[in-house]
């Protein structure tokens, strides 16, 4: 039971990421690296703002280079590489390849001390992967329409980067989550440099666009990363990997509720696959406590 709350905290990050597509759309035609620089700056400020009341938390930034290397790779390299991938290959194909990261989390987590890969973990994560494929492709064919492109290779790299970051974070369980603010600031700085080198500057034109950017930076790219860090370090990381496939499904549902697009049968099928996969993967967390209570009752 000691992993239940941290796992739920980690899952809350997945819920916030479901609003990425909607908020990015509402933000308007802001160049991707400019948007990343603005939102990650806000994400860093979300964490750093609490240091006013917790001055000692600033000391959390004094970490070994391995910690900074892991965090920089996870947030900075992943997101910058993903933007390059999207621009170098069809977005749907890039999304499918990049979304191998939940599966890789489950596999890589098996090598962590105290973790063990079980059959139901794999069954759950493959059901989730199937659901993600269905919802991203809208039930269409899966394939590389124009052969392997640089964007496909970069997307695969992204999958390894994010899964590696998430799993390795577990080995730094004693590192305070406050350090994530530092990761966000570094990502903002790198994205800003790439923006100046590669993009024109386009400022939001309406209050709605500014509001969307503020929410995007404060919640999915702010609070979401802090929640994910805590969940990966202290929760059940294999279950989090399987639950992560809910993000693309929830994202589509949020867009539909907001009036973007029409309902498609693939959404219902994906919902079934991902829900069943999550329940199967989380079998130990959901049912073992009940079994323990039943056994204790019988003993008495």
PDB file of C-alpha atoms in Angstrom:
ATOM      1  CA  UNK A   1       0.000   0.000   0.000  1.00  0.00           C
ATOM      2  CA  UNK A   2       2.989   2.318   0.520  1.00  0.00           C
ATOM      3  CA  UNK A   3       3.277   2.731  -3.280  1.00  0.00           C
ATOM      4  CA  UNK A   4      -0.389   3.489  -3.919  1.00  0.00           C
ATOM      5  CA  UNK A   5      -0.388   7.237  -3.238  1.00  0.00           C
ATOM      6  CA  UNK A   6       2.884   7.951  -5.115  1.00  0.00           C
ATOM      7  CA  UNK A   7       1.543   5.911  -8.043  1.00  0.00           C
ATOM      8  CA  UNK A   8      -1.649   7.980  -8.063  1.00  0.00           C
ATOM      9  CA  UNK A   9       0.459  11.159  -7.923  1.00  0.00           C
ATOM     10  CA  UNK A  10       2.388   9.916 -10.967  1.00  0.00           C
ATOM     11  CA  UNK A  11      -0.880   9.125 -12.727  1.00  0.00           C
ATOM     12  CA  UNK A  12      -2.049  12.687 -12.123  1.00  0.00           C
ATOM     13  CA  UNK A  13       0.837  13.781 -14.374  1.00  0.00           C
ATOM     14  CA  UNK A  14      -0.549  11.579 -17.148  1.00  0.00           C
ATOM     15  CA  UNK A  15      -3.929  13.262 -16.714  1.00  0.00           C
ATOM     16  CA  UNK A  16      -2.391  16.734 -17.054  1.00  0.00           C
ATOM     17  CA  UNK A  17      -0.515  15.678 -20.224  1.00  0.00           C
ATOM     18  CA  UNK A  18      -3.882  14.794 -21.756  1.00  0.00           C
ATOM     19  CA  UNK A  19      -4.472  18.547 -22.129  1.00  0.00           C
ATOM     20  CA  UNK A  20      -1.259  19.189 -24.064  1.00  0.00           C
ATOM     21  CA  UNK A  21      -2.884  18.967 -27.507  1.00  0.00           C
ATOM     22  CA  UNK A  22      -5.848  21.149 -26.551  1.00  0.00           C
ATOM     23  CA  UNK A  23      -3.757  23.832 -24.870  1.00  0.00           C
ATOM     24  CA  UNK A  24      -1.157  23.800 -27.650  1.00  0.00           C
ATOM     25  CA  UNK A  25      -3.966  24.307 -30.166  1.00  0.00           C
ATOM     26  CA  UNK A  26      -5.500  27.114 -28.106  1.00  0.00           C
ATOM     27  CA  UNK A  27      -2.088  28.801 -27.847  1.00  0.00           C
ATOM     28  CA  UNK A  28      -2.223  29.625 -31.533  1.00  0.00           C
ATOM     29  CA  UNK A  29       0.501  29.477 -34.203  1.00  0.00           C
ATOM     30  CA  UNK A  30       3.452  29.947 -31.838  1.00  0.00           C
ATOM     31  CA  UNK A  31       6.682  28.390 -33.196  1.00  0.00           C
ATOM     32  CA  UNK A  32       7.397  25.145 -31.307  1.00  0.00           C
ATOM     33  CA  UNK A  33      10.734  26.093 -29.736  1.00  0.00           C
ATOM     34  CA  UNK A  34       9.411  29.499 -28.709  1.00  0.00           C
ATOM     35  CA  UNK A  35       6.408  27.793 -27.103  1.00  0.00           C
ATOM     36  CA  UNK A  36       8.715  25.332 -25.339  1.00  0.00           C
ATOM     37  CA  UNK A  37      10.904  28.157 -24.024  1.00  0.00           C
ATOM     38  CA  UNK A  38       7.903  30.090 -22.688  1.00  0.00           C
ATOM     39  CA  UNK A  39       6.134  27.140 -21.104  1.00  0.00           C
ATOM     40  CA  UNK A  40       9.185  25.489 -19.552  1.00  0.00           C
ATOM     41  CA  UNK A  41      10.192  28.819 -18.047  1.00  0.00           C
ATOM     42  CA  UNK A  42       6.755  28.959 -16.436  1.00  0.00           C
ATOM     43  CA  UNK A  43       7.104  25.323 -15.361  1.00  0.00           C
ATOM     44  CA  UNK A  44      10.372  26.104 -13.612  1.00  0.00           C
ATOM     45  CA  UNK A  45       8.856  29.146 -11.921  1.00  0.00           C
ATOM     46  CA  UNK A  46       5.994  26.984 -10.586  1.00  0.00           C
ATOM     47  CA  UNK A  47       8.489  24.933  -8.601  1.00  0.00           C
ATOM     48  CA  UNK A  48      10.831  27.783  -7.732  1.00  0.00           C
ATOM     49  CA  UNK A  49       7.996  29.961  -6.414  1.00  0.00           C
ATOM     50  CA  UNK A  50       7.683  27.716  -3.369  1.00  0.00           C
ATOM     51  CA  UNK A  51      11.316  28.386  -2.450  1.00  0.00           C
ATOM     52  CA  UNK A  52      10.215  31.776  -1.107  1.00  0.00           C
ATOM     53  CA  UNK A  53       8.555  29.891   1.743  1.00  0.00           C
ATOM     54  CA  UNK A  54      11.106  27.057   1.771  1.00  0.00           C
ATOM     55  CA  UNK A  55      14.538  28.681   1.380  1.00  0.00           C
ATOM     56  CA  UNK A  56      16.289  25.420   2.256  1.00  0.00           C
ATOM     57  CA  UNK A  57      14.813  23.816  -0.870  1.00  0.00           C
ATOM     58  CA  UNK A  58      17.216  25.874  -2.989  1.00  0.00           C
ATOM     59  CA  UNK A  59      19.980  23.593  -1.739  1.00  0.00           C
ATOM     60  CA  UNK A  60      18.374  20.748  -3.687  1.00  0.00           C
ATOM     61  CA  UNK A  61      20.044  22.159  -6.802  1.00  0.00           C
ATOM     62  CA  UNK A  62      23.411  21.020  -5.445  1.00  0.00           C
ATOM     63  CA  UNK A  63      23.397  17.587  -7.012  1.00  0.00           C
ATOM     64  CA  UNK A  64      26.006  15.305  -8.630  1.00  0.00           C
ATOM     65  CA  UNK A  65      26.515  15.672 -12.372  1.00  0.00           C
ATOM     66  CA  UNK A  66      24.753  12.310 -12.919  1.00  0.00           C
ATOM     67  CA  UNK A  67      21.516  13.802 -11.575  1.00  0.00           C
ATOM     68  CA  UNK A  68      21.747  16.846 -13.840  1.00  0.00           C
ATOM     69  CA  UNK A  69      22.684  14.717 -16.837  1.00  0.00           C
ATOM     70  CA  UNK A  70      19.625  12.510 -16.302  1.00  0.00           C
ATOM     71  CA  UNK A  71      17.256  15.438 -15.850  1.00  0.00           C
ATOM     72  CA  UNK A  72      18.643  17.369 -18.808  1.00  0.00           C
ATOM     73  CA  UNK A  73      18.306  14.318 -21.047  1.00  0.00           C
ATOM     74  CA  UNK A  74      14.780  13.632 -19.810  1.00  0.00           C
ATOM     75  CA  UNK A  75      13.228  17.055 -20.231  1.00  0.00           C
ATOM     76  CA  UNK A  76      15.535  19.038 -22.481  1.00  0.00           C
ATOM     77  CA  UNK A  77      16.870  16.534 -25.005  1.00  0.00           C
ATOM     78  CA  UNK A  78      13.578  14.625 -25.228  1.00  0.00           C
ATOM     79  CA  UNK A  79      11.394  17.619 -26.020  1.00  0.00           C
ATOM     80  CA  UNK A  80      13.834  19.314 -28.378  1.00  0.00           C
ATOM     81  CA  UNK A  81      14.406  16.033 -30.226  1.00  0.00           C
ATOM     82  CA  UNK A  82      10.653  15.429 -30.420  1.00  0.00           C
ATOM     83  CA  UNK A  83      10.107  18.807 -32.093  1.00  0.00           C
ATOM     84  CA  UNK A  84      12.777  17.954 -34.650  1.00  0.00           C
ATOM     85  CA  UNK A  85      11.142  14.552 -35.244  1.00  0.00           C
ATOM     86  CA  UNK A  86       7.708  16.093 -35.833  1.00  0.00           C
ATOM     87  CA  UNK A  87       9.221  18.376 -38.471  1.00  0.00           C
ATOM     88  CA  UNK A  88      11.113  15.522 -40.182  1.00  0.00           C
ATOM     89  CA  UNK A  89       8.421  12.835 -40.580  1.00  0.00           C
ATOM     90  CA  UNK A  90       4.610  12.448 -40.580  1.00  0.00           C
ATOM     91  CA  UNK A  91       3.357  13.412 -37.067  1.00  0.00           C
ATOM     92  CA  UNK A  92       1.180  10.291 -36.637  1.00  0.00           C
ATOM     93  CA  UNK A  93       4.097   7.982 -37.385  1.00  0.00           C
ATOM     94  CA  UNK A  94       6.359   9.975 -35.060  1.00  0.00           C
ATOM     95  CA  UNK A  95       3.763   9.772 -32.275  1.00  0.00           C
ATOM     96  CA  UNK A  96       3.421   5.997 -32.658  1.00  0.00           C
ATOM     97  CA  UNK A  97       7.176   5.423 -32.461  1.00  0.00           C
ATOM     98  CA  UNK A  98       7.710   7.878 -29.610  1.00  0.00           C
ATOM     99  CA  UNK A  99       4.916   6.207 -27.647  1.00  0.00           C
ATOM    100  CA  UNK A 100       7.035   3.102 -27.240  1.00  0.00           C
ATOM    101  CA  UNK A 101       8.343   4.761 -24.080  1.00  0.00           C
ATOM    102  CA  UNK A 102       5.713   3.305 -21.705  1.00  0.00           C
ATOM    103  CA  UNK A 103       6.567  -0.202 -22.939  1.00  0.00           C
ATOM    104  CA  UNK A 104      10.281   0.516 -22.513  1.00  0.00           C
ATOM    105  CA  UNK A 105       9.667   1.792 -18.970  1.00  0.00           C
ATOM    106  CA  UNK A 106       8.107  -1.527 -18.015  1.00  0.00           C
ATOM    107  CA  UNK A 107      10.976  -3.499 -19.572  1.00  0.00           C
ATOM    108  CA  UNK A 108      13.771  -1.302 -18.180  1.00  0.00           C
ATOM    109  CA  UNK A 109      12.196  -1.186 -14.711  1.00  0.00           C
ATOM    110  CA  UNK A 110      12.736  -4.946 -14.438  1.00  0.00           C
ATOM    111  CA  UNK A 111      16.443  -4.207 -13.946  1.00  0.00           C
ATOM    112  CA  UNK A 112      15.835  -1.984 -10.926  1.00  0.00           C
ATOM    113  CA  UNK A 113      16.565  -3.346  -7.422  1.00  0.00           C
ATOM    114  CA  UNK A 114      13.446  -4.807  -5.856  1.00  0.00           C
ATOM    115  CA  UNK A 115      11.455  -4.843  -9.111  1.00  0.00           C
ATOM    116  CA  UNK A 116      10.368  -7.915 -11.035  1.00  0.00           C
ATOM    117  CA  UNK A 117       8.831  -8.109 -14.481  1.00  0.00           C
ATOM    118  CA  UNK A 118       5.752 -10.337 -14.474  1.00  0.00           C
ATOM    119  CA  UNK A 119       3.597 -11.657 -17.283  1.00  0.00           C
ATOM    120  CA  UNK A 120       0.643  -9.441 -16.386  1.00  0.00           C
ATOM    121  CA  UNK A 121       2.841  -6.343 -16.645  1.00  0.00           C
ATOM    122  CA  UNK A 122       3.688  -7.209 -20.250  1.00  0.00           C
ATOM    123  CA  UNK A 123       0.093  -8.155 -21.101  1.00  0.00           C
ATOM    124  CA  UNK A 124      -1.153  -4.877 -19.672  1.00  0.00           C
ATOM    125  CA  UNK A 125       1.393  -2.712 -21.448  1.00  0.00           C
ATOM    126  CA  UNK A 126       0.845  -4.430 -24.813  1.00  0.00           C
ATOM    127  CA  UNK A 127      -2.917  -3.914 -24.495  1.00  0.00           C
ATOM    128  CA  UNK A 128      -2.206  -0.262 -23.761  1.00  0.00           C
ATOM    129  CA  UNK A 129       0.108  -0.029 -26.772  1.00  0.00           C
ATOM    130  CA  UNK A 130      -2.615  -1.538 -28.962  1.00  0.00           C
ATOM    131  CA  UNK A 131      -5.089   1.024 -27.660  1.00  0.00           C
ATOM    132  CA  UNK A 132      -2.656   3.879 -28.339  1.00  0.00           C
ATOM    133  CA  UNK A 133      -2.101   2.640 -31.903  1.00  0.00           C
ATOM    134  CA  UNK A 134      -5.851   2.420 -32.496  1.00  0.00           C
ATOM    135  CA  UNK A 135      -6.585   5.926 -31.238  1.00  0.00           C
ATOM    136  CA  UNK A 136      -3.593   7.607 -32.926  1.00  0.00           C
ATOM    137  CA  UNK A 137      -4.222   5.959 -36.321  1.00  0.00           C
ATOM    138  CA  UNK A 138      -8.048   6.100 -35.987  1.00  0.00           C
ATOM    139  CA  UNK A 139      -8.179   2.391 -36.741  1.00  0.00           C
ATOM    140  CA  UNK A 140      -6.184   2.753 -39.936  1.00  0.00           C
ATOM    141  CA  UNK A 141      -3.103   0.924 -41.104  1.00  0.00           C
ATOM    142  CA  UNK A 142       0.177   1.131 -39.239  1.00  0.00           C
ATOM    143  CA  UNK A 143       3.228   1.683 -41.371  1.00  0.00           C
ATOM    144  CA  UNK A 144       5.873   4.070 -42.593  1.00  0.00           C
ATOM    145  CA  UNK A 145       4.248   5.582 -45.685  1.00  0.00           C
ATOM    146  CA  UNK A 146       7.474   6.960 -47.185  1.00  0.00           C
ATOM    147  CA  UNK A 147       9.993   4.566 -45.708  1.00  0.00           C
ATOM    148  CA  UNK A 148      12.310   5.262 -42.787  1.00  0.00           C
ATOM    149  CA  UNK A 149      12.993   8.982 -42.422  1.00  0.00           C
ATOM    150  CA  UNK A 150      15.272  10.876 -40.020  1.00  0.00           C
ATOM    151  CA  UNK A 151      12.221  11.823 -37.953  1.00  0.00           C
ATOM    152  CA  UNK A 152      11.450   8.161 -37.316  1.00  0.00           C
ATOM    153  CA  UNK A 153      14.935   7.523 -35.968  1.00  0.00           C
ATOM    154  CA  UNK A 154      14.743  10.620 -33.767  1.00  0.00           C
ATOM    155  CA  UNK A 155      11.322   9.505 -32.475  1.00  0.00           C
ATOM    156  CA  UNK A 156      12.768   6.134 -31.451  1.00  0.00           C
ATOM    157  CA  UNK A 157      15.595   8.007 -29.746  1.00  0.00           C
ATOM    158  CA  UNK A 158      12.940  10.031 -27.886  1.00  0.00           C
ATOM    159  CA  UNK A 159      11.280   6.838 -26.639  1.00  0.00           C
ATOM    160  CA  UNK A 160      14.562   5.600 -25.177  1.00  0.00           C
ATOM    161  CA  UNK A 161      15.376   9.006 -23.677  1.00  0.00           C
ATOM    162  CA  UNK A 162      12.086   9.450 -21.790  1.00  0.00           C
ATOM    163  CA  UNK A 163      11.876   5.846 -20.609  1.00  0.00           C
ATOM    164  CA  UNK A 164      15.509   5.934 -19.531  1.00  0.00           C
ATOM    165  CA  UNK A 165      14.978   9.197 -17.663  1.00  0.00           C
ATOM    166  CA  UNK A 166      11.905   7.848 -15.890  1.00  0.00           C
ATOM    167  CA  UNK A 167      13.560   4.602 -14.810  1.00  0.00           C
ATOM    168  CA  UNK A 168      16.919   6.102 -13.851  1.00  0.00           C
ATOM    169  CA  UNK A 169      15.085   8.681 -11.725  1.00  0.00           C
ATOM    170  CA  UNK A 170      14.162   5.765  -9.480  1.00  0.00           C
ATOM    171  CA  UNK A 171      17.859   5.338  -8.642  1.00  0.00           C
ATOM    172  CA  UNK A 172      17.900   8.944  -7.425  1.00  0.00           C
ATOM    173  CA  UNK A 173      14.989   8.429  -5.063  1.00  0.00           C
ATOM    174  CA  UNK A 174      16.585  10.569  -2.348  1.00  0.00           C
ATOM    175  CA  UNK A 175      16.987  13.568  -4.668  1.00  0.00           C
ATOM    176  CA  UNK A 176      14.203  16.102  -3.865  1.00  0.00           C
ATOM    177  CA  UNK A 177      11.649  16.776  -6.581  1.00  0.00           C
ATOM    178  CA  UNK A 178      12.586  20.466  -6.304  1.00  0.00           C
ATOM    179  CA  UNK A 179      15.468  19.773  -8.679  1.00  0.00           C
ATOM    180  CA  UNK A 180      12.932  19.369 -11.509  1.00  0.00           C
ATOM    181  CA  UNK A 181      12.628  23.169 -11.523  1.00  0.00           C
ATOM    182  CA  UNK A 182      16.276  23.279 -12.548  1.00  0.00           C
ATOM    183  CA  UNK A 183      15.588  20.819 -15.378  1.00  0.00           C
ATOM    184  CA  UNK A 184      12.777  23.090 -16.604  1.00  0.00           C
ATOM    185  CA  UNK A 185      14.987  26.195 -16.579  1.00  0.00           C
ATOM    186  CA  UNK A 186      17.707  24.409 -18.568  1.00  0.00           C
ATOM    187  CA  UNK A 187      15.134  23.178 -21.095  1.00  0.00           C
ATOM    188  CA  UNK A 188      13.727  26.705 -21.435  1.00  0.00           C
ATOM    189  CA  UNK A 189      17.204  28.137 -22.070  1.00  0.00           C
ATOM    190  CA  UNK A 190      18.077  25.540 -24.727  1.00  0.00           C
ATOM    191  CA  UNK A 191      14.686  25.905 -26.428  1.00  0.00           C
ATOM    192  CA  UNK A 192      15.117  29.688 -26.462  1.00  0.00           C
ATOM    193  CA  UNK A 193      18.538  29.362 -28.136  1.00  0.00           C
ATOM    194  CA  UNK A 194      17.092  26.994 -30.759  1.00  0.00           C
ATOM    195  CA  UNK A 195      14.208  29.394 -31.300  1.00  0.00           C
ATOM    196  CA  UNK A 196      16.550  32.309 -31.974  1.00  0.00           C
ATOM    197  CA  UNK A 197      18.570  30.182 -34.398  1.00  0.00           C
ATOM    198  CA  UNK A 198      15.755  28.453 -36.270  1.00  0.00           C
ATOM    199  CA  UNK A 199      12.433  30.279 -35.933  1.00  0.00           C
ATOM    200  CA  UNK A 200      10.763  33.665 -36.296  1.00  0.00           C
ATOM    201  CA  UNK A 201       9.224  35.121 -33.141  1.00  0.00           C
ATOM    202  CA  UNK A 202       5.427  35.139 -33.043  1.00  0.00           C
ATOM    203  CA  UNK A 203       3.723  36.554 -29.968  1.00  0.00           C
ATOM    204  CA  UNK A 204       0.215  35.498 -28.845  1.00  0.00           C
ATOM    205  CA  UNK A 205      -2.459  37.852 -30.165  1.00  0.00           C
ATOM    206  CA  UNK A 206      -5.404  37.256 -27.819  1.00  0.00           C
ATOM    207  CA  UNK A 207      -6.039  36.825 -24.086  1.00  0.00           C
ATOM    208  CA  UNK A 208      -7.162  33.244 -24.809  1.00  0.00           C
ATOM    209  CA  UNK A 209      -3.784  32.397 -26.335  1.00  0.00           C
ATOM    210  CA  UNK A 210      -1.897  33.934 -23.412  1.00  0.00           C
ATOM    211  CA  UNK A 211      -4.121  32.045 -20.956  1.00  0.00           C
ATOM    212  CA  UNK A 212      -3.553  28.743 -22.772  1.00  0.00           C
ATOM    213  CA  UNK A 213       0.216  29.266 -22.641  1.00  0.00           C
ATOM    214  CA  UNK A 214       0.077  30.137 -18.937  1.00  0.00           C
ATOM    215  CA  UNK A 215      -1.944  27.004 -18.117  1.00  0.00           C
ATOM    216  CA  UNK A 216       0.264  24.869 -20.360  1.00  0.00           C
ATOM    217  CA  UNK A 217       3.385  26.000 -18.541  1.00  0.00           C
ATOM    218  CA  UNK A 218       1.920  25.883 -15.039  1.00  0.00           C
ATOM    219  CA  UNK A 219       0.171  22.517 -15.163  1.00  0.00           C
ATOM    220  CA  UNK A 220       1.146  19.934 -17.853  1.00  0.00           C
ATOM    221  CA  UNK A 221       4.717  21.242 -18.246  1.00  0.00           C
ATOM    222  CA  UNK A 222       5.004  22.367 -14.648  1.00  0.00           C
ATOM    223  CA  UNK A 223       3.070  20.506 -11.991  1.00  0.00           C
ATOM    224  CA  UNK A 224       2.878  17.446 -14.263  1.00  0.00           C
ATOM    225  CA  UNK A 225       6.645  16.974 -14.324  1.00  0.00           C
ATOM    226  CA  UNK A 226       6.929  17.335 -10.549  1.00  0.00           C
ATOM    227  CA  UNK A 227       4.184  14.742 -10.086  1.00  0.00           C
ATOM    228  CA  UNK A 228       5.834  12.374 -12.585  1.00  0.00           C
ATOM    229  CA  UNK A 229       9.190  12.682 -10.838  1.00  0.00           C
ATOM    230  CA  UNK A 230       7.635  11.843  -7.476  1.00  0.00           C
ATOM    231  CA  UNK A 231       5.635   8.949  -8.917  1.00  0.00           C
ATOM    232  CA  UNK A 232       8.635   7.400 -10.692  1.00  0.00           C
ATOM    233  CA  UNK A 233      10.801   7.668  -7.575  1.00  0.00           C
ATOM    234  CA  UNK A 234       8.334   6.361  -5.020  1.00  0.00           C
ATOM    235  CA  UNK A 235       5.419   4.672  -6.838  1.00  0.00           C
ATOM    236  CA  UNK A 236       5.014   1.471  -8.853  1.00  0.00           C
ATOM    237  CA  UNK A 237       6.889   2.397 -12.012  1.00  0.00           C
ATOM    238  CA  UNK A 238       5.693  -0.618 -14.024  1.00  0.00           C
ATOM    239  CA  UNK A 239       2.075   0.287 -13.405  1.00  0.00           C
ATOM    240  CA  UNK A 240       2.819   3.902 -14.312  1.00  0.00           C
ATOM    241  CA  UNK A 241       4.307   2.683 -17.584  1.00  0.00           C
ATOM    242  CA  UNK A 242       1.120   0.809 -18.452  1.00  0.00           C
ATOM    243  CA  UNK A 243      -1.118   3.678 -17.330  1.00  0.00           C
ATOM    244  CA  UNK A 244       0.808   6.094 -19.550  1.00  0.00           C
ATOM    245  CA  UNK A 245      -1.010   4.783 -22.608  1.00  0.00           C
ATOM    246  CA  UNK A 246      -4.095   6.545 -21.287  1.00  0.00           C
ATOM    247  CA  UNK A 247      -2.533   9.902 -22.225  1.00  0.00           C
ATOM    248  CA  UNK A 248      -3.166   9.780 -26.010  1.00  0.00           C
ATOM    249  CA  UNK A 249      -6.689   8.449 -25.421  1.00  0.00           C
ATOM    250  CA  UNK A 250      -7.541  11.136 -22.868  1.00  0.00           C
ATOM    251  CA  UNK A 251      -6.011  13.725 -25.177  1.00  0.00           C
ATOM    252  CA  UNK A 252      -8.386  12.743 -28.000  1.00  0.00           C
ATOM    253  CA  UNK A 253     -11.356  12.706 -25.609  1.00  0.00           C
ATOM    254  CA  UNK A 254     -10.479  16.190 -24.330  1.00  0.00           C
ATOM    255  CA  UNK A 255     -10.253  17.499 -27.895  1.00  0.00           C
ATOM    256  CA  UNK A 256     -13.643  15.938 -28.728  1.00  0.00           C
ATOM    257  CA  UNK A 257     -15.275  17.467 -25.655  1.00  0.00           C
ATOM    258  CA  UNK A 258     -13.801  20.831 -26.622  1.00  0.00           C
ATOM    259  CA  UNK A 259     -15.389  20.559 -30.062  1.00  0.00           C
ATOM    260  CA  UNK A 260     -12.287  19.660 -32.073  1.00  0.00           C
ATOM    261  CA  UNK A 261     -13.179  16.756 -34.350  1.00  0.00           C
ATOM    262  CA  UNK A 262     -15.940  14.145 -34.400  1.00  0.00           C
ATOM    263  CA  UNK A 263     -16.327  10.925 -32.435  1.00  0.00           C
ATOM    264  CA  UNK A 264     -14.837   7.832 -34.074  1.00  0.00           C
ATOM    265  CA  UNK A 265     -15.282   4.158 -33.173  1.00  0.00           C
ATOM    266  CA  UNK A 266     -11.530   3.897 -32.574  1.00  0.00           C
ATOM    267  CA  UNK A 267     -11.903   6.011 -29.428  1.00  0.00           C
ATOM    268  CA  UNK A 268     -14.284   3.476 -27.854  1.00  0.00           C
ATOM    269  CA  UNK A 269     -12.093   0.521 -28.784  1.00  0.00           C
ATOM    270  CA  UNK A 270      -8.979   2.268 -27.492  1.00  0.00           C
ATOM    271  CA  UNK A 271     -10.783   3.049 -24.239  1.00  0.00           C
ATOM    272  CA  UNK A 272     -11.567  -0.647 -23.731  1.00  0.00           C
ATOM    273  CA  UNK A 273      -8.040  -1.813 -24.597  1.00  0.00           C
ATOM    274  CA  UNK A 274      -6.268   0.756 -22.433  1.00  0.00           C
ATOM    275  CA  UNK A 275      -8.621   0.294 -19.469  1.00  0.00           C
ATOM    276  CA  UNK A 276      -8.296  -3.486 -19.529  1.00  0.00           C
ATOM    277  CA  UNK A 277      -4.539  -3.164 -19.963  1.00  0.00           C
ATOM    278  CA  UNK A 278      -4.270  -0.816 -16.991  1.00  0.00           C
ATOM    279  CA  UNK A 279      -6.323  -3.129 -14.752  1.00  0.00           C
ATOM    280  CA  UNK A 280      -4.239  -6.142 -15.775  1.00  0.00           C
ATOM    281  CA  UNK A 281      -0.941  -4.318 -15.236  1.00  0.00           C
ATOM    282  CA  UNK A 282      -2.091  -2.968 -11.863  1.00  0.00           C
ATOM    283  CA  UNK A 283      -3.354  -6.341 -10.657  1.00  0.00           C
ATOM    284  CA  UNK A 284      -0.962  -6.475  -7.730  1.00  0.00           C
ATOM    285  CA  UNK A 285      -1.797  -2.959  -6.592  1.00  0.00           C
ATOM    286  CA  UNK A 286      -5.560  -3.401  -6.975  1.00  0.00           C
ATOM    287  CA  UNK A 287      -6.195  -6.917  -5.734  1.00  0.00           C
ATOM    288  CA  UNK A 288      -3.384  -7.995  -3.423  1.00  0.00           C
ATOM    289  CA  UNK A 289      -4.464  -5.669  -0.598  1.00  0.00           C
ATOM    290  CA  UNK A 290      -7.925  -7.263  -0.728  1.00  0.00           C
ATOM    291  CA  UNK A 291      -6.396 -10.716  -0.728  1.00  0.00           C
ATOM    292  CA  UNK A 292      -4.278  -9.804   2.284  1.00  0.00           C
ATOM    293  CA  UNK A 293      -7.338  -8.517   4.170  1.00  0.00           C
ATOM    294  CA  UNK A 294      -9.293 -11.706   3.294  1.00  0.00           C
ATOM    295  CA  UNK A 295      -6.437 -13.927   4.461  1.00  0.00           C
ATOM    296  CA  UNK A 296      -6.092 -11.988   7.715  1.00  0.00           C
ATOM    297  CA  UNK A 297      -9.841 -12.331   8.318  1.00  0.00           C
ATOM    298  CA  UNK A 298      -9.684 -16.090   7.788  1.00  0.00           C
ATOM    299  CA  UNK A 299      -6.760 -16.418  10.185  1.00  0.00           C
ATOM    300  CA  UNK A 300      -8.706 -14.671  12.914  1.00  0.00           C
TER     301      UNK A 300
END
